[in-house]
JSON list of C-alpha atoms in Angstrom, two decimals:
[
{"chain": "A", "resi": 1, "resn": "UNK", "atom": "CA", "xyz": [41.02, 182.92, 72.56]},
{"chain": "A", "resi": 2, "resn": "UNK", "atom": "CA", "xyz": [42.83, 186.23, 72.33]},
{"chain": "A", "resi": 3, "resn": "UNK", "atom": "CA", "xyz": [39.90, 188.52, 73.24]},
{"chain": "A", "resi": 4, "resn": "UNK", "atom": "CA", "xyz": [39.52, 186.91, 76.65]},
{"chain": "A", "resi": 5, "resn": "UNK", "atom": "CA", "xyz": [43.22, 186.83, 77.34]},
{"chain": "A", "resi": 6, "resn": "UNK", "atom": "CA", "xyz": [44.11, 190.40, 76.36]},
{"chain": "A", "resi": 7, "resn": "UNK", "atom": "CA", "xyz": [43.16, 192.02, 79.70]},
{"chain": "A", "resi": 8, "resn": "UNK", "atom": "CA", "xyz": [44.91, 189.13, 81.49]},
{"chain": "A", "resi": 9, "resn": "UNK", "atom": "CA", "xyz": [48.14, 189.71, 79.54]},
{"chain": "A", "resi": 10, "resn": "UNK", "atom": "CA", "xyz": [48.08, 193.43, 80.28]},
{"chain": "A", "resi": 11, "resn": "UNK", "atom": "CA", "xyz": [47.32, 192.76, 83.94]},
{"chain": "A", "resi": 12, "resn": "UNK", "atom": "CA", "xyz": [50.11, 190.17, 84.02]},
{"chain": "A", "resi": 13, "resn": "UNK", "atom": "CA", "xyz": [52.51, 192.92, 83.13]},
{"chain": "A", "resi": 14, "resn": "UNK", "atom": "CA", "xyz": [51.26, 195.27, 85.84]},
{"chain": "A", "resi": 15, "resn": "UNK", "atom": "CA", "xyz": [52.58, 193.30, 88.85]},
{"chain": "A", "resi": 16, "resn": "UNK", "atom": "CA", "xyz": [54.90, 195.66, 90.73]},
{"chain": "A", "resi": 17, "resn": "UNK", "atom": "CA", "xyz": [56.53, 196.84, 87.49]},
{"chain": "A", "resi": 18, "resn": "UNK", "atom": "CA", "xyz": [58.76, 199.76, 88.37]},
{"chain": "A", "resi": 19, "resn": "UNK", "atom": "CA", "xyz": [60.97, 201.74, 86.10]},
{"chain": "A", "resi": 20, "resn": "UNK", "atom": "CA", "xyz": [64.45, 200.64, 87.16]},
{"chain": "A", "resi": 21, "resn": "UNK", "atom": "CA", "xyz": [66.00, 200.70, 83.71]},
{"chain": "A", "resi": 22, "resn": "UNK", "atom": "CA", "xyz": [64.85, 201.36, 80.18]},
{"chain": "A", "resi": 23, "resn": "UNK", "atom": "CA", "xyz": [65.01, 197.64, 79.35]},
{"chain": "A", "resi": 24, "resn": "UNK", "atom": "CA", "xyz": [63.66, 194.67, 81.24]},
{"chain": "A", "resi": 25, "resn": "UNK", "atom": "CA", "xyz": [63.74, 191.14, 79.84]},
{"chain": "A", "resi": 26, "resn": "UNK", "atom": "CA", "xyz": [60.47, 189.22, 79.75]},
{"chain": "A", "resi": 27, "resn": "UNK", "atom": "CA", "xyz": [61.49, 186.71, 82.44]},
{"chain": "A", "resi": 28, "resn": "UNK", "atom": "CA", "xyz": [62.47, 189.60, 84.74]},
{"chain": "A", "resi": 29, "resn": "UNK", "atom": "CA", "xyz": [59.20, 191.38, 84.04]},
{"chain": "A", "resi": 30, "resn": "UNK", "atom": "CA", "xyz": [57.13, 188.26, 84.61]},
{"chain": "A", "resi": 31, "resn": "UNK", "atom": "CA", "xyz": [58.81, 187.59, 87.96]},
{"chain": "A", "resi": 32, "resn": "UNK", "atom": "CA", "xyz": [57.96, 190.98, 89.40]},
{"chain": "A", "resi": 33, "resn": "UNK", "atom": "CA", "xyz": [54.92, 190.71, 91.66]},
{"chain": "A", "resi": 34, "resn": "UNK", "atom": "CA", "xyz": [53.78, 191.48, 95.16]},
{"chain": "A", "resi": 35, "resn": "UNK", "atom": "CA", "xyz": [52.49, 189.32, 97.97]},
{"chain": "A", "resi": 36, "resn": "UNK", "atom": "CA", "xyz": [49.95, 191.72, 99.49]},
{"chain": "A", "resi": 37, "resn": "UNK", "atom": "CA", "xyz": [46.39, 190.41, 99.72]},
{"chain": "A", "resi": 38, "resn": "UNK", "atom": "CA", "xyz": [43.85, 192.13, 97.41]},
{"chain": "A", "resi": 39, "resn": "UNK", "atom": "CA", "xyz": [40.31, 192.83, 98.40]},
{"chain": "A", "resi": 40, "resn": "UNK", "atom": "CA", "xyz": [37.83, 190.84, 96.29]},
{"chain": "A", "resi": 41, "resn": "UNK", "atom": "CA", "xyz": [35.84, 193.86, 95.03]},
{"chain": "A", "resi": 42, "resn": "UNK", "atom": "CA", "xyz": [38.63, 196.43, 95.00]},
{"chain": "A", "resi": 43, "resn": "UNK", "atom": "CA", "xyz": [39.52, 198.09, 91.66]},
{"chain": "A", "resi": 44, "resn": "UNK", "atom": "CA", "xyz": [43.03, 197.33, 90.36]},
{"chain": "A", "resi": 45, "resn": "UNK", "atom": "CA", "xyz": [45.83, 199.52, 91.74]},
{"chain": "A", "resi": 46, "resn": "UNK", "atom": "CA", "xyz": [46.60, 202.57, 89.53]},
{"chain": "A", "resi": 47, "resn": "UNK", "atom": "CA", "xyz": [50.01, 202.86, 87.86]},
{"chain": "A", "resi": 48, "resn": "UNK", "atom": "CA", "xyz": [51.99, 205.99, 87.01]},
{"chain": "A", "resi": 49, "resn": "UNK", "atom": "CA", "xyz": [51.60, 207.16, 83.41]},
{"chain": "A", "resi": 50, "resn": "UNK", "atom": "CA", "xyz": [55.16, 206.24, 82.43]},
{"chain": "A", "resi": 51, "resn": "UNK", "atom": "CA", "xyz": [54.67, 202.70, 83.75]},
{"chain": "A", "resi": 52, "resn": "UNK", "atom": "CA", "xyz": [51.36, 202.39, 81.89]},
{"chain": "A", "resi": 53, "resn": "UNK", "atom": "CA", "xyz": [53.21, 203.40, 78.68]},
{"chain": "A", "resi": 54, "resn": "UNK", "atom": "CA", "xyz": [55.88, 200.76, 79.27]},
{"chain": "A", "resi": 55, "resn": "UNK", "atom": "CA", "xyz": [53.20, 198.11, 79.96]},
{"chain": "A", "resi": 56, "resn": "UNK", "atom": "CA", "xyz": [51.39, 199.04, 76.73]},
{"chain": "A", "resi": 57, "resn": "UNK", "atom": "CA", "xyz": [54.60, 198.77, 74.71]},
{"chain": "A", "resi": 58, "resn": "UNK", "atom": "CA", "xyz": [55.49, 195.39, 76.21]},
{"chain": "A", "resi": 59, "resn": "UNK", "atom": "CA", "xyz": [51.96, 194.09, 75.73]},
{"chain": "A", "resi": 60, "resn": "UNK", "atom": "CA", "xyz": [52.12, 195.14, 72.08]},
{"chain": "A", "resi": 61, "resn": "UNK", "atom": "CA", "xyz": [55.39, 193.26, 71.67]},
{"chain": "A", "resi": 62, "resn": "UNK", "atom": "CA", "xyz": [53.97, 190.13, 73.37]},
{"chain": "A", "resi": 63, "resn": "UNK", "atom": "CA", "xyz": [50.97, 190.18, 71.11]},
{"chain": "A", "resi": 64, "resn": "UNK", "atom": "CA", "xyz": [53.07, 190.19, 67.89]},
{"chain": "A", "resi": 65, "resn": "UNK", "atom": "CA", "xyz": [54.45, 187.05, 66.29]},
{"chain": "A", "resi": 66, "resn": "UNK", "atom": "CA", "xyz": [58.22, 187.45, 66.02]},
{"chain": "A", "resi": 67, "resn": "UNK", "atom": "CA", "xyz": [58.98, 184.46, 63.77]},
{"chain": "A", "resi": 68, "resn": "UNK", "atom": "CA", "xyz": [56.23, 183.58, 61.25]},
{"chain": "A", "resi": 69, "resn": "UNK", "atom": "CA", "xyz": [56.90, 180.04, 60.05]},
{"chain": "A", "resi": 70, "resn": "UNK", "atom": "CA", "xyz": [59.45, 178.11, 62.05]},
{"chain": "A", "resi": 71, "resn": "UNK", "atom": "CA", "xyz": [59.65, 174.40, 61.33]},
{"chain": "A", "resi": 72, "resn": "UNK", "atom": "CA", "xyz": [57.14, 172.42, 63.39]},
{"chain": "A", "resi": 73, "resn": "UNK", "atom": "CA", "xyz": [58.76, 170.82, 66.44]},
{"chain": "A", "resi": 74, "resn": "UNK", "atom": "CA", "xyz": [56.02, 169.40, 68.64]},
{"chain": "A", "resi": 75, "resn": "UNK", "atom": "CA", "xyz": [58.12, 168.81, 71.78]},
{"chain": "A", "resi": 76, "resn": "UNK", "atom": "CA", "xyz": [59.47, 172.41, 71.69]},
{"chain": "A", "resi": 77, "resn": "UNK", "atom": "CA", "xyz": [56.07, 173.89, 70.77]},
{"chain": "A", "resi": 78, "resn": "UNK", "atom": "CA", "xyz": [54.33, 172.18, 73.70]},
{"chain": "A", "resi": 79, "resn": "UNK", "atom": "CA", "xyz": [57.13, 173.09, 76.12]},
{"chain": "A", "resi": 80, "resn": "UNK", "atom": "CA", "xyz": [56.99, 176.77, 75.00]},
{"chain": "A", "resi": 81, "resn": "UNK", "atom": "CA", "xyz": [53.18, 176.96, 75.06]},
{"chain": "A", "resi": 82, "resn": "UNK", "atom": "CA", "xyz": [52.84, 175.26, 78.46]},
{"chain": "A", "resi": 83, "resn": "UNK", "atom": "CA", "xyz": [55.54, 177.43, 79.97]},
{"chain": "A", "resi": 84, "resn": "UNK", "atom": "CA", "xyz": [53.78, 180.55, 78.69]},
{"chain": "A", "resi": 85, "resn": "UNK", "atom": "CA", "xyz": [50.38, 179.54, 80.00]},
{"chain": "A", "resi": 86, "resn": "UNK", "atom": "CA", "xyz": [51.79, 178.40, 83.38]},
{"chain": "A", "resi": 87, "resn": "UNK", "atom": "CA", "xyz": [53.64, 181.67, 83.72]},
{"chain": "A", "resi": 88, "resn": "UNK", "atom": "CA", "xyz": [50.50, 183.67, 82.87]},
{"chain": "A", "resi": 89, "resn": "UNK", "atom": "CA", "xyz": [48.56, 181.77, 85.55]},
{"chain": "A", "resi": 90, "resn": "UNK", "atom": "CA", "xyz": [51.27, 182.27, 88.19]},
{"chain": "A", "resi": 91, "resn": "UNK", "atom": "CA", "xyz": [51.75, 185.96, 87.52]},
{"chain": "A", "resi": 92, "resn": "UNK", "atom": "CA", "xyz": [47.99, 186.51, 87.27]},
{"chain": "A", "resi": 93, "resn": "UNK", "atom": "CA", "xyz": [47.60, 184.96, 90.73]},
{"chain": "A", "resi": 94, "resn": "UNK", "atom": "CA", "xyz": [50.37, 187.21, 92.12]},
{"chain": "A", "resi": 95, "resn": "UNK", "atom": "CA", "xyz": [48.80, 190.25, 90.54]},
{"chain": "A", "resi": 96, "resn": "UNK", "atom": "CA", "xyz": [45.43, 189.33, 91.99]},
{"chain": "A", "resi": 97, "resn": "UNK", "atom": "CA", "xyz": [46.96, 189.13, 95.48]},
{"chain": "A", "resi": 98, "resn": "UNK", "atom": "CA", "xyz": [48.83, 192.38, 94.89]},
{"chain": "A", "resi": 99, "resn": "UNK", "atom": "CA", "xyz": [45.77, 194.28, 93.82]},
{"chain": "A", "resi": 100, "resn": "UNK", "atom": "CA", "xyz": [46.81, 194.77, 90.19]},
{"chain": "A", "resi": 101, "resn": "UNK", "atom": "CA", "xyz": [43.97, 192.57, 88.88]},
{"chain": "A", "resi": 102, "resn": "UNK", "atom": "CA", "xyz": [40.37, 192.24, 90.02]},
{"chain": "A", "resi": 103, "resn": "UNK", "atom": "CA", "xyz": [38.92, 188.92, 91.18]},
{"chain": "A", "resi": 104, "resn": "UNK", "atom": "CA", "xyz": [36.35, 189.16, 88.39]},
{"chain": "A", "resi": 105, "resn": "UNK", "atom": "CA", "xyz": [39.02, 189.50, 85.67]},
{"chain": "A", "resi": 106, "resn": "UNK", "atom": "CA", "xyz": [41.02, 186.66, 87.18]},
{"chain": "A", "resi": 107, "resn": "UNK", "atom": "CA", "xyz": [37.96, 184.43, 87.44]},
{"chain": "A", "resi": 108, "resn": "UNK", "atom": "CA", "xyz": [36.92, 185.18, 83.86]},
{"chain": "A", "resi": 109, "resn": "UNK", "atom": "CA", "xyz": [40.28, 184.26, 82.38]},
{"chain": "A", "resi": 110, "resn": "UNK", "atom": "CA", "xyz": [41.78, 181.42, 84.35]},
{"chain": "A", "resi": 111, "resn": "UNK", "atom": "CA", "xyz": [39.32, 178.72, 83.20]},
{"chain": "A", "resi": 112, "resn": "UNK", "atom": "CA", "xyz": [40.32, 179.39, 79.60]},
{"chain": "A", "resi": 113, "resn": "UNK", "atom": "CA", "xyz": [44.00, 179.18, 80.43]},
{"chain": "A", "resi": 114, "resn": "UNK", "atom": "CA", "xyz": [43.55, 175.99, 82.43]},
{"chain": "A", "resi": 115, "resn": "UNK", "atom": "CA", "xyz": [41.52, 174.40, 79.65]},
{"chain": "A", "resi": 116, "resn": "UNK", "atom": "CA", "xyz": [44.23, 175.30, 77.16]},
{"chain": "A", "resi": 117, "resn": "UNK", "atom": "CA", "xyz": [46.90, 173.83, 79.48]},
{"chain": "A", "resi": 118, "resn": "UNK", "atom": "CA", "xyz": [45.06, 170.51, 79.53]},
{"chain": "A", "resi": 119, "resn": "UNK", "atom": "CA", "xyz": [45.12, 170.12, 75.74]},
{"chain": "A", "resi": 120, "resn": "UNK", "atom": "CA", "xyz": [48.69, 171.28, 75.11]},
{"chain": "A", "resi": 121, "resn": "UNK", "atom": "CA", "xyz": [50.33, 167.88, 74.59]},
{"chain": "A", "resi": 122, "resn": "UNK", "atom": "CA", "xyz": [52.77, 166.41, 72.11]},
{"chain": "A", "resi": 123, "resn": "UNK", "atom": "CA", "xyz": [49.99, 164.03, 70.97]},
{"chain": "A", "resi": 124, "resn": "UNK", "atom": "CA", "xyz": [47.66, 166.95, 70.31]},
{"chain": "A", "resi": 125, "resn": "UNK", "atom": "CA", "xyz": [50.39, 168.75, 68.34]},
{"chain": "A", "resi": 126, "resn": "UNK", "atom": "CA", "xyz": [51.17, 165.66, 66.24]},
{"chain": "A", "resi": 127, "resn": "UNK", "atom": "CA", "xyz": [47.49, 165.23, 65.37]},
{"chain": "A", "resi": 128, "resn": "UNK", "atom": "CA", "xyz": [46.81, 168.94, 64.84]},
{"chain": "A", "resi": 129, "resn": "UNK", "atom": "CA", "xyz": [45.54, 170.27, 61.51]},
{"chain": "A", "resi": 130, "resn": "UNK", "atom": "CA", "xyz": [44.51, 173.69, 60.25]},
{"chain": "A", "resi": 131, "resn": "UNK", "atom": "CA", "xyz": [44.65, 176.57, 62.71]},
{"chain": "A", "resi": 132, "resn": "UNK", "atom": "CA", "xyz": [45.68, 174.31, 65.57]},
{"chain": "A", "resi": 133, "resn": "UNK", "atom": "CA", "xyz": [48.67, 173.05, 63.52]},
{"chain": "A", "resi": 134, "resn": "UNK", "atom": "CA", "xyz": [49.54, 176.69, 62.76]},
{"chain": "A", "resi": 135, "resn": "UNK", "atom": "CA", "xyz": [49.44, 177.52, 66.48]},
{"chain": "A", "resi": 136, "resn": "UNK", "atom": "CA", "xyz": [51.87, 174.73, 67.31]},
{"chain": "A", "resi": 137, "resn": "UNK", "atom": "CA", "xyz": [54.10, 175.75, 64.41]},
{"chain": "A", "resi": 138, "resn": "UNK", "atom": "CA", "xyz": [54.13, 179.31, 65.74]},
{"chain": "A", "resi": 139, "resn": "UNK", "atom": "CA", "xyz": [54.98, 178.00, 69.23]},
{"chain": "A", "resi": 140, "resn": "UNK", "atom": "CA", "xyz": [57.92, 176.04, 67.79]},
{"chain": "A", "resi": 141, "resn": "UNK", "atom": "CA", "xyz": [59.88, 179.28, 67.91]},
{"chain": "A", "resi": 142, "resn": "UNK", "atom": "CA", "xyz": [61.45, 180.41, 71.19]},
{"chain": "A", "resi": 143, "resn": "UNK", "atom": "CA", "xyz": [60.89, 184.00, 70.02]},
{"chain": "A", "resi": 144, "resn": "UNK", "atom": "CA", "xyz": [57.07, 183.75, 70.01]},
{"chain": "A", "resi": 145, "resn": "UNK", "atom": "CA", "xyz": [54.83, 184.23, 73.05]},
{"chain": "A", "resi": 146, "resn": "UNK", "atom": "CA", "xyz": [51.81, 181.96, 73.59]},
{"chain": "A", "resi": 147, "resn": "UNK", "atom": "CA", "xyz": [49.55, 185.02, 73.57]},
{"chain": "A", "resi": 148, "resn": "UNK", "atom": "CA", "xyz": [50.79, 186.14, 70.15]},
{"chain": "A", "resi": 149, "resn": "UNK", "atom": "CA", "xyz": [50.44, 182.66, 68.65]},
{"chain": "A", "resi": 150, "resn": "UNK", "atom": "CA", "xyz": [46.99, 182.27, 70.19]},
{"chain": "A", "resi": 151, "resn": "UNK", "atom": "CA", "xyz": [45.94, 185.64, 68.79]},
{"chain": "A", "resi": 152, "resn": "UNK", "atom": "CA", "xyz": [47.31, 184.83, 65.31]},
{"chain": "A", "resi": 153, "resn": "UNK", "atom": "CA", "xyz": [45.94, 181.27, 65.30]},
{"chain": "A", "resi": 154, "resn": "UNK", "atom": "CA", "xyz": [42.90, 181.12, 67.63]},
{"chain": "A", "resi": 155, "resn": "UNK", "atom": "CA", "xyz": [41.31, 177.76, 68.36]},
{"chain": "A", "resi": 156, "resn": "UNK", "atom": "CA", "xyz": [39.03, 176.36, 71.02]},
{"chain": "A", "resi": 157, "resn": "UNK", "atom": "CA", "xyz": [40.72, 174.09, 73.57]}
]
């Protein structure tokens, strides 16, 4: 799961990110996007070097599990995972329109995210075993991002 999503996560962070302060919270960062229409075959818009460095640092943070073994809480895990995937889809769409993501990258990633969204249910969590159980346990923490948990505990939706 994580190999396909890595470019999407980085692209998700590119949407109109401008250096306004040395610290932006994740919700603020995820909300920044543009509404301009991208051309289907156009390459992504370039970013200044300092913004690229910030994006790389944030992407590294998002791809790291912050809390290793929280107690399993299926309702919380599903809520956190669904929110993360829905946010990735929304921001990816905005970044596509803004020219920060190519149509090909968007088209390659969104089916995986939508398939994951369909299986993220409390019932699936309660029945989960092995790596899938570990993913939901990871997502039981409000400090972990769905990308980090998916990277640490990959499973097929």
